[in-house]
Structures are given as C-alpha cells and as structure tokens.
mmCIF file of C-alpha atoms in Angstrom:
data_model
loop_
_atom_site.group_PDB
_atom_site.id
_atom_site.type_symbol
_atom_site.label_atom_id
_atom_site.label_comp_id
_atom_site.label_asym_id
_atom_site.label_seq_id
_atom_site.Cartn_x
_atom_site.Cartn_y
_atom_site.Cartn_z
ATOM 1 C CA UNK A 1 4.166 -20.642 -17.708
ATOM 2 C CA UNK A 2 2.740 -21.096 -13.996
ATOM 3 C CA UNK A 3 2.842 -18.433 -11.655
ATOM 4 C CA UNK A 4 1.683 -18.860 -8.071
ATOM 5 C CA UNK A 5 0.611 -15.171 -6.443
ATOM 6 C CA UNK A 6 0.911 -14.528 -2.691
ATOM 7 C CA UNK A 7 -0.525 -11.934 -1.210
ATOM 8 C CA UNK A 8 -2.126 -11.509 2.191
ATOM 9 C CA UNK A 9 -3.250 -8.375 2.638
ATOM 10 C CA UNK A 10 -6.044 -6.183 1.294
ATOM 11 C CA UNK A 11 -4.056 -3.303 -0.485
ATOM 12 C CA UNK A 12 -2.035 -5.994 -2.036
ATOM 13 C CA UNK A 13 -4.868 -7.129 -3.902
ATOM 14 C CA UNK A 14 -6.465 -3.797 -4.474
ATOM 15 C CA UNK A 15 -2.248 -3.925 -6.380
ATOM 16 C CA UNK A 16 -2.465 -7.135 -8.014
ATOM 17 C CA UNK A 17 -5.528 -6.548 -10.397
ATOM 18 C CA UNK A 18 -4.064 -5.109 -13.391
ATOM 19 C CA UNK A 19 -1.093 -7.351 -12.869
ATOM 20 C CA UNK A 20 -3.172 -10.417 -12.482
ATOM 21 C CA UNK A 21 -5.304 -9.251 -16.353
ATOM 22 C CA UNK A 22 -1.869 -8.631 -17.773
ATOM 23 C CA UNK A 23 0.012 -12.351 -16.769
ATOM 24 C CA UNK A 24 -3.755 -14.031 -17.620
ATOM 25 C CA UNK A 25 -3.213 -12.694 -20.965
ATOM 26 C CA UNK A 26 -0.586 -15.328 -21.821
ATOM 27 C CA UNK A 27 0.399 -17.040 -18.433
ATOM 28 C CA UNK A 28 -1.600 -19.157 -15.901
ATOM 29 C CA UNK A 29 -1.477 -17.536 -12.444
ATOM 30 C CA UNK A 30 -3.052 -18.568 -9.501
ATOM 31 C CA UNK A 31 -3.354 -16.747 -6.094
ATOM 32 C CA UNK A 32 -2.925 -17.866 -3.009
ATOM 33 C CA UNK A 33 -4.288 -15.894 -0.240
ATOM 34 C CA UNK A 34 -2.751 -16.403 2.948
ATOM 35 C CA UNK A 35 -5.675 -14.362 5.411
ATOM 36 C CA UNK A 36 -3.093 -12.460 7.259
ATOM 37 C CA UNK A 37 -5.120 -9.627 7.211
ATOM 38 C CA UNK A 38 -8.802 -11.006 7.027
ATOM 39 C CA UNK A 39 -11.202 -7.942 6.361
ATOM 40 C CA UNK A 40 -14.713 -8.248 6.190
ATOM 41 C CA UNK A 41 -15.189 -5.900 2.949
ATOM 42 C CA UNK A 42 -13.324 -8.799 1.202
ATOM 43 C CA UNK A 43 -16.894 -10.071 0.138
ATOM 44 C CA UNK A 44 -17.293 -11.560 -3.327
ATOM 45 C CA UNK A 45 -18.742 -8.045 -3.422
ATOM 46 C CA UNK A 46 -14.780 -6.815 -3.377
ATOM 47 C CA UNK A 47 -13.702 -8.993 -6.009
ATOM 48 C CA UNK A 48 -16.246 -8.312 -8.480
ATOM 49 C CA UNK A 49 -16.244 -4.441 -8.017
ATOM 50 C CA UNK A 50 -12.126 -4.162 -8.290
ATOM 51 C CA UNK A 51 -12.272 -6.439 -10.947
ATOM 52 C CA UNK A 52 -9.741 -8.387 -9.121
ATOM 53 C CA UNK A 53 -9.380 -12.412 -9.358
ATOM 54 C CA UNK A 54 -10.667 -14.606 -6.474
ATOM 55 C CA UNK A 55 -7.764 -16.364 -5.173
ATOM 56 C CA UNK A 56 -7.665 -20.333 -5.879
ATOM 57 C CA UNK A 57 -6.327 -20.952 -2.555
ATOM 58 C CA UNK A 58 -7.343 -19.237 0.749
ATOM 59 C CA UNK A 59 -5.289 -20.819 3.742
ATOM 60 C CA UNK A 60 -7.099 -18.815 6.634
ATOM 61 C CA UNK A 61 -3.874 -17.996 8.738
ATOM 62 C CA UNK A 62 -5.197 -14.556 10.597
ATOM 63 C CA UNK A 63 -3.735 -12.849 13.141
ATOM 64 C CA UNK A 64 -0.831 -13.953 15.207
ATOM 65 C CA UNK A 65 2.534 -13.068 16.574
ATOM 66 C CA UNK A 66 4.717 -12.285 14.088
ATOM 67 C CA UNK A 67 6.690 -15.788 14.390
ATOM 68 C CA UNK A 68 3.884 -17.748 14.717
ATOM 69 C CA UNK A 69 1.787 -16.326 11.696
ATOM 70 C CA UNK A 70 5.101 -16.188 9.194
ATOM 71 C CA UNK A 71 5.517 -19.886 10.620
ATOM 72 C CA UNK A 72 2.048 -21.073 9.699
ATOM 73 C CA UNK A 73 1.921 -19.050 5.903
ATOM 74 C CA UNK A 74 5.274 -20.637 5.398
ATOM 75 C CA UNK A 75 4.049 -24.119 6.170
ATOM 76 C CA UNK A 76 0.600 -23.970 4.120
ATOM 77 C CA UNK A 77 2.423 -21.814 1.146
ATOM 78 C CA UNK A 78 4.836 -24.552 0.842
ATOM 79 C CA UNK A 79 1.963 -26.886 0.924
ATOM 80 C CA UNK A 80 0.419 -25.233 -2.027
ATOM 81 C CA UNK A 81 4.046 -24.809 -4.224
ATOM 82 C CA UNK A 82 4.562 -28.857 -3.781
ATOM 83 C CA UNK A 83 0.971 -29.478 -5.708
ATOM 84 C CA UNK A 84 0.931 -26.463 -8.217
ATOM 85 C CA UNK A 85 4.838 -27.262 -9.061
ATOM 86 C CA UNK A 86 5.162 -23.746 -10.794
ATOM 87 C CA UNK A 87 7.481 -21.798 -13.065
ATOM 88 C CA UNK A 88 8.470 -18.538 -10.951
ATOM 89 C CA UNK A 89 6.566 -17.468 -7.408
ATOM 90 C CA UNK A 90 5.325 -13.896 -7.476
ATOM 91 C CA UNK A 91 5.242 -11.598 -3.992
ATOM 92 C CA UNK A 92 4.015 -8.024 -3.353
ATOM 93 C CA UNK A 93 5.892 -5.411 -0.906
ATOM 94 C CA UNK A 94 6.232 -6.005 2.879
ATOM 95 C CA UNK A 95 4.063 -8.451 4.373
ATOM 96 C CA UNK A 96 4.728 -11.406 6.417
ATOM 97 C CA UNK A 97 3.153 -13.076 3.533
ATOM 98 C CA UNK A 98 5.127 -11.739 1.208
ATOM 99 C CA UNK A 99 7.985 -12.930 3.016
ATOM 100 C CA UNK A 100 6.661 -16.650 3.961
ATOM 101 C CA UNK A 101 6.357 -16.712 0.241
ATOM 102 C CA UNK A 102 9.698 -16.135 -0.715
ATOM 103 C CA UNK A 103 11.093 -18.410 2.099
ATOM 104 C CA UNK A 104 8.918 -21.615 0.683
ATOM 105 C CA UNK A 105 9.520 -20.605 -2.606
ATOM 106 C CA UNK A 106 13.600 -20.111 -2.479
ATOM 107 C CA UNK A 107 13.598 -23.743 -0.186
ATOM 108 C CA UNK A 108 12.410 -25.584 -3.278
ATOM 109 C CA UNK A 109 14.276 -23.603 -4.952
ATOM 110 C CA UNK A 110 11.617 -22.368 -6.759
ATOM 111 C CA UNK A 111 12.594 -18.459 -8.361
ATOM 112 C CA UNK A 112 11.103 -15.492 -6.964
ATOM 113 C CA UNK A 113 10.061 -12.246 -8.242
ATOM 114 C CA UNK A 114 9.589 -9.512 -6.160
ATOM 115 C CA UNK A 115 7.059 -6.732 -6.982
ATOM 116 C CA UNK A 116 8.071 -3.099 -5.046
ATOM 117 C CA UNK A 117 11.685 -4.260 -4.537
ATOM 118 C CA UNK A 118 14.392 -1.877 -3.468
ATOM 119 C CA UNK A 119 12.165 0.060 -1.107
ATOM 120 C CA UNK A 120 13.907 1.476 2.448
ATOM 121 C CA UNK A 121 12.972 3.056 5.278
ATOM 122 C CA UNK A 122 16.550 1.709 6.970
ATOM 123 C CA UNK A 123 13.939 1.798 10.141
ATOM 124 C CA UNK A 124 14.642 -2.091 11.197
ATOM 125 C CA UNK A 125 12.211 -1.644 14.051
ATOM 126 C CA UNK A 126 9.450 -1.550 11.436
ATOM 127 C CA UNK A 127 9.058 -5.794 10.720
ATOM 128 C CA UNK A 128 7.703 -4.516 6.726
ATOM 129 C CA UNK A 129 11.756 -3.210 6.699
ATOM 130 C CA UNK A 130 12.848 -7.146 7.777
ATOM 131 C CA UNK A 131 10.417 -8.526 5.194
ATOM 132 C CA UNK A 132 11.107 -6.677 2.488
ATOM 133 C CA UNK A 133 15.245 -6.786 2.939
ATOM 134 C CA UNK A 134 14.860 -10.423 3.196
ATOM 135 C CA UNK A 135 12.558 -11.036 0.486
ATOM 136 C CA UNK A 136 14.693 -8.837 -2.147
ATOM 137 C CA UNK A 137 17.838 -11.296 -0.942
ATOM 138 C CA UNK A 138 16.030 -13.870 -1.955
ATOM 139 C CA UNK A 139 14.689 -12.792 -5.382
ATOM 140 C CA UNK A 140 15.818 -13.228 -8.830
ATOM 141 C CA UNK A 141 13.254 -10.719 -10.729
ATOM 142 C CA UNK A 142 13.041 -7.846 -8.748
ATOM 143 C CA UNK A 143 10.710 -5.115 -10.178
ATOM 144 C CA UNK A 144 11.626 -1.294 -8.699
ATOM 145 C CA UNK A 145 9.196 1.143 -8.624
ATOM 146 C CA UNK A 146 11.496 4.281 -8.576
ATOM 147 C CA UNK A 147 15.309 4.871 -9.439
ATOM 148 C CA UNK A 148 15.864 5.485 -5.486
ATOM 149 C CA UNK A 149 14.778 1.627 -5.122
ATOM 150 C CA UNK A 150 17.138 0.247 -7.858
ATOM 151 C CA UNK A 151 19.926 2.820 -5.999
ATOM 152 C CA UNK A 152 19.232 1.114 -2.494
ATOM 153 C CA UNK A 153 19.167 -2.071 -4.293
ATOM 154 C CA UNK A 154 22.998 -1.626 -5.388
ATOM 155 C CA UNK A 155 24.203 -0.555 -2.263
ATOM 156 C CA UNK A 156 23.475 -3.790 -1.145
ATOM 157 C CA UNK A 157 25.050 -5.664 -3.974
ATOM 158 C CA UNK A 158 21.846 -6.694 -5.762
ATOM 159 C CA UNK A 159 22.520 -5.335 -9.578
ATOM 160 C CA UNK A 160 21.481 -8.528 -11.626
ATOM 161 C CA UNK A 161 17.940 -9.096 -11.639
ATOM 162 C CA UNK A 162 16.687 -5.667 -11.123
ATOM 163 C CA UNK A 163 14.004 -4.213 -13.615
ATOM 164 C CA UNK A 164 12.625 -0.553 -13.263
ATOM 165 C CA UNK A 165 9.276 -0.864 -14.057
ATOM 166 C CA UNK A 166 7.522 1.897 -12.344
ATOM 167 C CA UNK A 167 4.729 1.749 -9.592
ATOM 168 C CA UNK A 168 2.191 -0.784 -10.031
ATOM 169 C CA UNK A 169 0.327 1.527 -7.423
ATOM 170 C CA UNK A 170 0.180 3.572 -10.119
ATOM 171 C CA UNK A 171 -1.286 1.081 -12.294
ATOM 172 C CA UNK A 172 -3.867 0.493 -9.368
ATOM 173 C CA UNK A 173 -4.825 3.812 -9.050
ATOM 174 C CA UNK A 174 -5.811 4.979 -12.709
ATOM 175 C CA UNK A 175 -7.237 0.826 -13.258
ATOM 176 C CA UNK A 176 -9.272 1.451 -10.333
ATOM 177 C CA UNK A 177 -10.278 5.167 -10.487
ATOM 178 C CA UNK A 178 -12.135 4.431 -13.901
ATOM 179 C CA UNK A 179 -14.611 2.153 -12.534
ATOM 180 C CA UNK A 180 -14.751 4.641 -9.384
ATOM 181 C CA UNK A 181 -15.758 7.664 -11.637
ATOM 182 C CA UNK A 182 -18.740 5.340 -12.861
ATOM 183 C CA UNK A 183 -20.222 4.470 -10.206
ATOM 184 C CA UNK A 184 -22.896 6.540 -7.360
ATOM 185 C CA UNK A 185 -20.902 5.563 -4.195
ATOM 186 C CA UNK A 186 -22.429 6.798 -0.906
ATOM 187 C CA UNK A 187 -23.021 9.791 0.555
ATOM 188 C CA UNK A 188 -19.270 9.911 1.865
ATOM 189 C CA UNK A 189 -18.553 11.574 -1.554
ATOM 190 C CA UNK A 190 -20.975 14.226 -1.397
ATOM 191 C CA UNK A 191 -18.318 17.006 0.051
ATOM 192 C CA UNK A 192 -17.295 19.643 -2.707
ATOM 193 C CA UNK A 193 -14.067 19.654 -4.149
ATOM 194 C CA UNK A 194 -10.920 21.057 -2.673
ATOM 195 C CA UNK A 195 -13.773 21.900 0.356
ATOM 196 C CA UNK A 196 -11.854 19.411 3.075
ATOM 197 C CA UNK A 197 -8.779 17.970 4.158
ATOM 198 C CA UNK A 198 -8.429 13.963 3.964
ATOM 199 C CA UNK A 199 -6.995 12.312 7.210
ATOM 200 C CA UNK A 200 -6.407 8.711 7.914
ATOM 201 C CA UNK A 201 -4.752 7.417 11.279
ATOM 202 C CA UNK A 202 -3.832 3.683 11.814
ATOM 203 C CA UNK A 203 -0.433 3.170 12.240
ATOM 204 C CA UNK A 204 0.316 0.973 15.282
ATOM 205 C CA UNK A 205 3.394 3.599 16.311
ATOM 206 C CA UNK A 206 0.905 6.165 16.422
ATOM 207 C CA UNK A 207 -2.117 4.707 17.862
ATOM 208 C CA UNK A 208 -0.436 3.009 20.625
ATOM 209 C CA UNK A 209 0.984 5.570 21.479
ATOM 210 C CA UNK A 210 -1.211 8.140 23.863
ATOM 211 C CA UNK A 211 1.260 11.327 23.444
ATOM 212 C CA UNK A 212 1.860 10.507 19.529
ATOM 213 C CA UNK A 213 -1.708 10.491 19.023
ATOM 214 C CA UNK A 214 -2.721 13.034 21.049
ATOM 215 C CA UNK A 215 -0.422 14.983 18.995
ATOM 216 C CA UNK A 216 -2.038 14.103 16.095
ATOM 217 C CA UNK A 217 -5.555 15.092 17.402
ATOM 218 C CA UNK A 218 -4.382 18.366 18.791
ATOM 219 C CA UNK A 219 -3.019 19.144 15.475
ATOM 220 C CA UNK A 220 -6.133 18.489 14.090
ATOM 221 C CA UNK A 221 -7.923 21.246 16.379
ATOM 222 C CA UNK A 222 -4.965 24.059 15.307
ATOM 223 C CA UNK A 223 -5.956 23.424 11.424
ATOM 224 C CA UNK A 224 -8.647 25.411 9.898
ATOM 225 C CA UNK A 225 -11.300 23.508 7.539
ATOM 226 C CA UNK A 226 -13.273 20.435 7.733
ATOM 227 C CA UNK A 227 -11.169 17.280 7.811
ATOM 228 C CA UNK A 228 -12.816 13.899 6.644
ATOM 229 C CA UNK A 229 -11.218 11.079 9.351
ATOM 230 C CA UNK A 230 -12.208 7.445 8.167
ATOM 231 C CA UNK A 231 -11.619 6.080 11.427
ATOM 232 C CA UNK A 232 -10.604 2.981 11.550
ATOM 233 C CA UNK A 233 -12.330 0.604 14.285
ATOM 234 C CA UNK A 234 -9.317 -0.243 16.423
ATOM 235 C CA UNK A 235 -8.232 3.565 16.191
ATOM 236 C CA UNK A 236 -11.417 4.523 17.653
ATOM 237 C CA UNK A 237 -11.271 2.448 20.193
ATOM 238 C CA UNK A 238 -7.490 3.733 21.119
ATOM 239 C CA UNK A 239 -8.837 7.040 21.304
ATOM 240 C CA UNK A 240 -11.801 6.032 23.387
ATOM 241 C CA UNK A 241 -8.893 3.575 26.052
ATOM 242 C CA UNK A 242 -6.893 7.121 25.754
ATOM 243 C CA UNK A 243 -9.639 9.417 26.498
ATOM 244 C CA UNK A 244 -9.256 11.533 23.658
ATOM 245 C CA UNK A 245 -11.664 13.319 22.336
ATOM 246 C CA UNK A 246 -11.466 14.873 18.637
ATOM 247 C CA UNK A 247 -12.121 18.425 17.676
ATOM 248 C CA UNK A 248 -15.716 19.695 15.919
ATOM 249 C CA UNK A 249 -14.050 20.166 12.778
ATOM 250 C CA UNK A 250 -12.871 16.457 12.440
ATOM 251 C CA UNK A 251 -16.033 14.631 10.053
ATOM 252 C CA UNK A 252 -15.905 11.245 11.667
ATOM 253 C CA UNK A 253 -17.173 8.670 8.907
ATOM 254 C CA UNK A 254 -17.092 4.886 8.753
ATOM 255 C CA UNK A 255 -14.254 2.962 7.148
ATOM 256 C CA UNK A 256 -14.508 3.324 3.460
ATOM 257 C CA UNK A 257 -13.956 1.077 0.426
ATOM 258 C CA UNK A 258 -11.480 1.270 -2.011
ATOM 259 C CA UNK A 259 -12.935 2.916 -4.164
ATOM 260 C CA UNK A 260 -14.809 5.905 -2.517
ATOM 261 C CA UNK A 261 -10.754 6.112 -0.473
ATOM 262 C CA UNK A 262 -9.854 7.027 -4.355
ATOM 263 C CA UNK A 263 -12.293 9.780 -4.826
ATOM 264 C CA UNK A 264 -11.670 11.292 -1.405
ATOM 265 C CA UNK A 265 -8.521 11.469 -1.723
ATOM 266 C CA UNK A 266 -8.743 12.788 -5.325
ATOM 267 C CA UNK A 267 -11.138 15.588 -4.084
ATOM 268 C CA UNK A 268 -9.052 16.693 -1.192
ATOM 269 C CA UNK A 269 -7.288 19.985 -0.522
ATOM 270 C CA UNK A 270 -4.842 18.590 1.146
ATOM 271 C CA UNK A 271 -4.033 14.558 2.701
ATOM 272 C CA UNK A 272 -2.580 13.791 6.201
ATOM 273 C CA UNK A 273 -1.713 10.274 6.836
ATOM 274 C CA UNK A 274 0.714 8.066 8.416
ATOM 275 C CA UNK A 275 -0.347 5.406 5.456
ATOM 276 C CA UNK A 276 2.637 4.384 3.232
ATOM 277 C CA UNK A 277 0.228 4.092 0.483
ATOM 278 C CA UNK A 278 -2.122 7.259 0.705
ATOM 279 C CA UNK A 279 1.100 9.043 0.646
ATOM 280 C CA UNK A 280 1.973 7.549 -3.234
ATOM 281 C CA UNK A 281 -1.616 8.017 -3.859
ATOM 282 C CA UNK A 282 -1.748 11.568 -2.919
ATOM 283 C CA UNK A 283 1.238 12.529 -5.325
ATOM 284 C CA UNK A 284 -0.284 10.479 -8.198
ATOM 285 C CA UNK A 285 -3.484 12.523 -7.704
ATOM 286 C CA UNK A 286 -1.618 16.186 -7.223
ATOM 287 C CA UNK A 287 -2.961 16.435 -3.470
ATOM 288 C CA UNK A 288 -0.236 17.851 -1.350
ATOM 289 C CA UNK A 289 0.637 15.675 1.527
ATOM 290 C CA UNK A 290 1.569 15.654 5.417
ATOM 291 C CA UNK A 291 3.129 12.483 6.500
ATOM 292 C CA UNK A 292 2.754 11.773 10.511
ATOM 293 C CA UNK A 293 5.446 9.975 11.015
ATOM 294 C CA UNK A 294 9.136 10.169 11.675
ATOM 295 C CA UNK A 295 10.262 8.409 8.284
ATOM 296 C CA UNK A 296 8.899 7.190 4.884
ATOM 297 C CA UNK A 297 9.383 4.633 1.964
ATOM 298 C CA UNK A 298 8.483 7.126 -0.364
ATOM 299 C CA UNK A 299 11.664 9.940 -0.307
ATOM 300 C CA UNK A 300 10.683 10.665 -3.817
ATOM 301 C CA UNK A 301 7.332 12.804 -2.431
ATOM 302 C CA UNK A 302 9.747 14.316 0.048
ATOM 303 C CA UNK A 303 12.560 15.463 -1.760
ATOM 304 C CA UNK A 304 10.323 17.190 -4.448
ATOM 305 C CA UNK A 305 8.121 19.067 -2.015
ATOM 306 C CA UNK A 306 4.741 17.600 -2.420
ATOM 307 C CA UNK A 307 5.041 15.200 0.841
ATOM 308 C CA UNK A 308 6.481 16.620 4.496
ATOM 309 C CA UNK A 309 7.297 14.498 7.148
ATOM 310 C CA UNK A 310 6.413 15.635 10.807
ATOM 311 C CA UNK A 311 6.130 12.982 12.606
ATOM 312 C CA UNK A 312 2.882 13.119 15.239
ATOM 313 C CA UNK A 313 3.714 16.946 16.254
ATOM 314 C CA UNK A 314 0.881 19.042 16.610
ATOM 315 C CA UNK A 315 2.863 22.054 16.061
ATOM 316 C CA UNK A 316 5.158 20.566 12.795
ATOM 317 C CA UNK A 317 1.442 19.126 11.333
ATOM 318 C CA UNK A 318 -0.128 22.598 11.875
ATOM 319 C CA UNK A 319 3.335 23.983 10.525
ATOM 320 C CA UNK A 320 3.019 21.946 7.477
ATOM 321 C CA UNK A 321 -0.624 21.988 6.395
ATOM 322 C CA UNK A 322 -0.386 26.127 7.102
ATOM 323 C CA UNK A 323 2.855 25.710 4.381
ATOM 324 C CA UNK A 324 1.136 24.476 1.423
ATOM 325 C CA UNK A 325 -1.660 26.736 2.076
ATOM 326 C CA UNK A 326 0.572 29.849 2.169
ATOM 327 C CA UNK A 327 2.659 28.715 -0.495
ATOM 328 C CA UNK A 328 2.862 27.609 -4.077
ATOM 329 C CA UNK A 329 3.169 23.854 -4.775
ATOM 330 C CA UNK A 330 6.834 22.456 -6.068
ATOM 331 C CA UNK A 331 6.859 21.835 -9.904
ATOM 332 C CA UNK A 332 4.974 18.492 -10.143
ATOM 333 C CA UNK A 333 7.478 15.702 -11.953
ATOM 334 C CA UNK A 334 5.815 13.408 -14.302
ATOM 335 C CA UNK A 335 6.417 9.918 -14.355
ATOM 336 C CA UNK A 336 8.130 9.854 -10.656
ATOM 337 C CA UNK A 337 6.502 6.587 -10.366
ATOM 338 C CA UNK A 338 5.696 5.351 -13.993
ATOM 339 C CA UNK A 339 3.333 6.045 -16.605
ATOM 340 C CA UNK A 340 0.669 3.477 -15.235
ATOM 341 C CA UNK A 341 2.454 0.826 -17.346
ATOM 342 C CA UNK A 342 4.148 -1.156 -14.427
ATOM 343 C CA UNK A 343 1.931 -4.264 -15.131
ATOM 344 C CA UNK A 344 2.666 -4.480 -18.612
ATOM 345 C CA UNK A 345 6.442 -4.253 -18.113
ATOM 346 C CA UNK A 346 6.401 -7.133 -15.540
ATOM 347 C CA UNK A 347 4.659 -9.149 -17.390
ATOM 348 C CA UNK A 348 7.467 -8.571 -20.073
ATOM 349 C CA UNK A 349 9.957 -9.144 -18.299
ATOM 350 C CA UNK A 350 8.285 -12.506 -16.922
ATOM 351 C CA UNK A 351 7.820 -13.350 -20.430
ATOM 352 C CA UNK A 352 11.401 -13.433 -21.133
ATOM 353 C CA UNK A 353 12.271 -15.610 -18.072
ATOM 354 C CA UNK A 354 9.589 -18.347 -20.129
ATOM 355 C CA UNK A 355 11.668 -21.715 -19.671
#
C-alpha cells in the first residue's frame, strides 16, 4: 500500500519517526515536506541523529500569509498526489500543511487519515483550531490521542472512523530519549538534576504582546531558582523592540536541539511554557507544569493537577510554580496518553484499510 506523508513543520517530524519505521515495515511511504517552517537545524545532521526519514519531496513553500502559503502547499501537494497516485494520504496535527494536505487529498478524493484528531482548544482565533476542525471533517481514519479527543470528536458527529490509539508524542518521546541518553550533548546539559526550572517562550500571543510578556518576565524575577530560557531568536529580539530586560536568575542559552530539549526537560524541577508540546512532554516525563497561556489542547494535564494554566500573569505564574513547590504532586495516571504504542496501532489500523 502507498502512503504519501505531509508534514511541514519540525516537531512534526521529530512525531513521524517511529511512525514512518512502523508503516516501512510493510507499506511504502513517502514524505512530502512542504517547508512551511524551514529551520536551519534541519541539516542531514537532523535526520540522521532522530533517525527520522529524509522526505522524497521537499516543495520549499516558507513563510507567507496564511492564505497565500495554504494556497501554494495545496497547489504543489496536489502536484505530488497526481504522480505518486497513492492508497490513503497521512497528516499530522495543526499545520497549514496538514491542512493543504487534506484539502488536495479529499479533491481527488483520495482518503485521509488524520494523526492527533479530536484535539480542541474551541479558541477559533488560534488558525491550528481552523486546521485541525477542518482536517478531522475531512478524514476517514482519524487516530485520537486521548478519550477527551474521541469525546470532542462525537460532539461533532464524527463516530465512524475514529481509532484511540494513544499519543504518538509519546511514542516520540521514549523513541527519541534512548538515543538522547547515549549520546555527550553539550554543555547545556551540564546543570544537576531537579537544580533548575525549564522555561520556553515563543508563542506569537505572548511575544507580541509587550504587557503579556512582560508578565511573563516579571514572573520570572518573583520565582526563586535558576531557570534555563532557550530563547528563541525572534523572542529575543521582541524583548530587545520591547525593552525588556530579564532577571539574573533567568540562564539565557541558545536554541537547543531535540534532543538535549528532551533531557532538559527530563531534568527539570519544574517546566513553564506556553508550548502545546512541552506541556505533553512534561507530564510524560513527571515534571510538573505551568502553562502561560489562557487555554490548552491538553485538558488531560489540567484536570489531573500536573499542568496549571495562568495565562502570562506574573502573579498567577509565581502563584503556580510557589504551588507545586509547597505542595504534593496529584497521583500521576498511567497511560493518560498511551503506552508508547501509538505507532504500532496506526499502522494496524492502516493495515486493515489495505485495498
């Protein structure tokens, strides 16, 4: 069976590996990457480290308004489904690429299957809410990482279809974290355990915005301990255009691969993000975690006490980070997102779809 793989982002290939080995067992997949998020550490160097497959196609979109980019992936996507001809189109989360995917894929009517389906934020200014409401419409595998997904999925009439497979991310994490653990990475790892917090800041609602991320910063200065900021280069330059400065006890260090991100956040005391997936990650590795922002994908983490939302705050962050400290952690729940056998379980359920 021929599967053709879209994915257009960076964290949706760091996803796809131990997907891609498990179809390669008995399928013939092919990845198409569309460039909407070009990143320089995507070096042969990448590939061969994560263990992940180069894609076969690489159509060199890049950045544009929303429109415009979606436009362009749709066009050279469809391009690429007219010569390949295959069996069932596979898409990852949120992306516009995920969604120009579906689109070119359902217009010759070519079935989709939908990796992370079911997930809501119900926060339609967000476009990853448009894509990914959109894209499970037009799927006919749909793979949920959590009962909550399959839930939202029903609410919205999609029942037929639906597979709850657990978290691929999951999958990810463990596939990844072994070749991590081998491996001398840099001296960004050389902080005791449990000796620092873990903060990452990127979000476009909070780094265009001077008051939100102000908030963050002067949280930040109210925390006691070292935090470990990967800063992100347009981030730092928004705090520069801002004029805000951050506190002594915030370890500025460069943006960090994949897998040295995994051992951070493994080694932290405690995570503060406004990531969608360092929050996931941070459960997975029993790191308690503050969420800066005002809503999350991931209610799971929430409702069982191991994630807060604050939104940017400086007083509900300190509030938060001061809570865990003073306070035991929530009974951890196993298998909230899987057992790590996602991949195996798609492929499965691919299998059974075989023509």
């Amino acid at each position: 069976m021929k599967i053709i793989t879209v994915l257009g982002a960076r964290p949706q290939f760091i996803k796809a590996a131990p997907l891609s080995a498990a179809l390669r067992k008995n399928h013939d997949e092919k990845i198409v990457h569309t460039g909407q998020h070009y990143d320089y550490q995507m070096s042969d160097v990448f590939f061969e480290e994560l263990g992940i497959p180069k894609p076969e196609y690489f159509l060199g979109v890049g950045s544009k308004q929303h429109g415009a980019q979606t436009g362009e992936m749709l066009t050279k996507v469809e391009e690429v489904l007219l010569k390949e001809k295959p069996d069932w189109v596979l898409v990852y989360g949120d992306t516009n690429s995920t969604l120009a995917g579906a689109l070119a894929a359902a217009k010759l009517h070519i079935p989709i299957a939908h990796v992370e389906a079911g997930l809501r934020s119900y926060n339609r200014q967000m476009p990853e809410e448009i894509n990914r409401v959109l894209t499970d419409h037009l799927s006919a595998l749909l793979f949920c990482p959590t009962d909550r997904a399959v839930e939202n999925l029903a609410l919205e009439g999609l029942t037929e279809g639906v597979v709850r497979t657990g978290d691929v991310m999951a999958d990810a994490l463990y596939y990844h974290a072994r070749r991590a653990e081998d491996r001398q990475l840099g001296e960004n790892l050389r902080y005791p355990e449990k000796s620092y917090l873990l903060a990452t800041v990127h979000r476009a609602e909070n780094t265009d915005n001077p008051e939100r991320l102000q908030g963050i910063v002067e949280a930040f200065a109210r925390i006691k301990g070292q935090i470990i900021l990967p800063l992100h280069p347009r981030t730092k330059k928004l705090l520069q255009d801002h004029n805000i400065s951050l506190p002594e006890n915030v370890k500025l260090i460069e943006p960090v691969g994949y897998l040295e991100m995994v051992l951070l956040e493994k080694g932290a005391e405690l995570i503060l993000t406004d990531s969608g997936g360092v929050q996931k990650e941070a459960y997975l590795w029993r790191v308690p975690c503050v969420t800066m922002r005002d809503e999350t994908e991931w209610v799971e983490t929430v409702q069982i006490g191991w994630n807060t939302l604050t939104g940017a705050s400086a007083a509900k962050i300190a509030a938060a980070v001061a809570g865990y400290r003073q306070n035991p952690l929530p009974p951890y729940q196993e298998n909230l997102y899987g057992n790590g056998r996602a991949s195996e379980e798609i492929a499965a359920a691919l299998e059974k779809q075989r023509r």
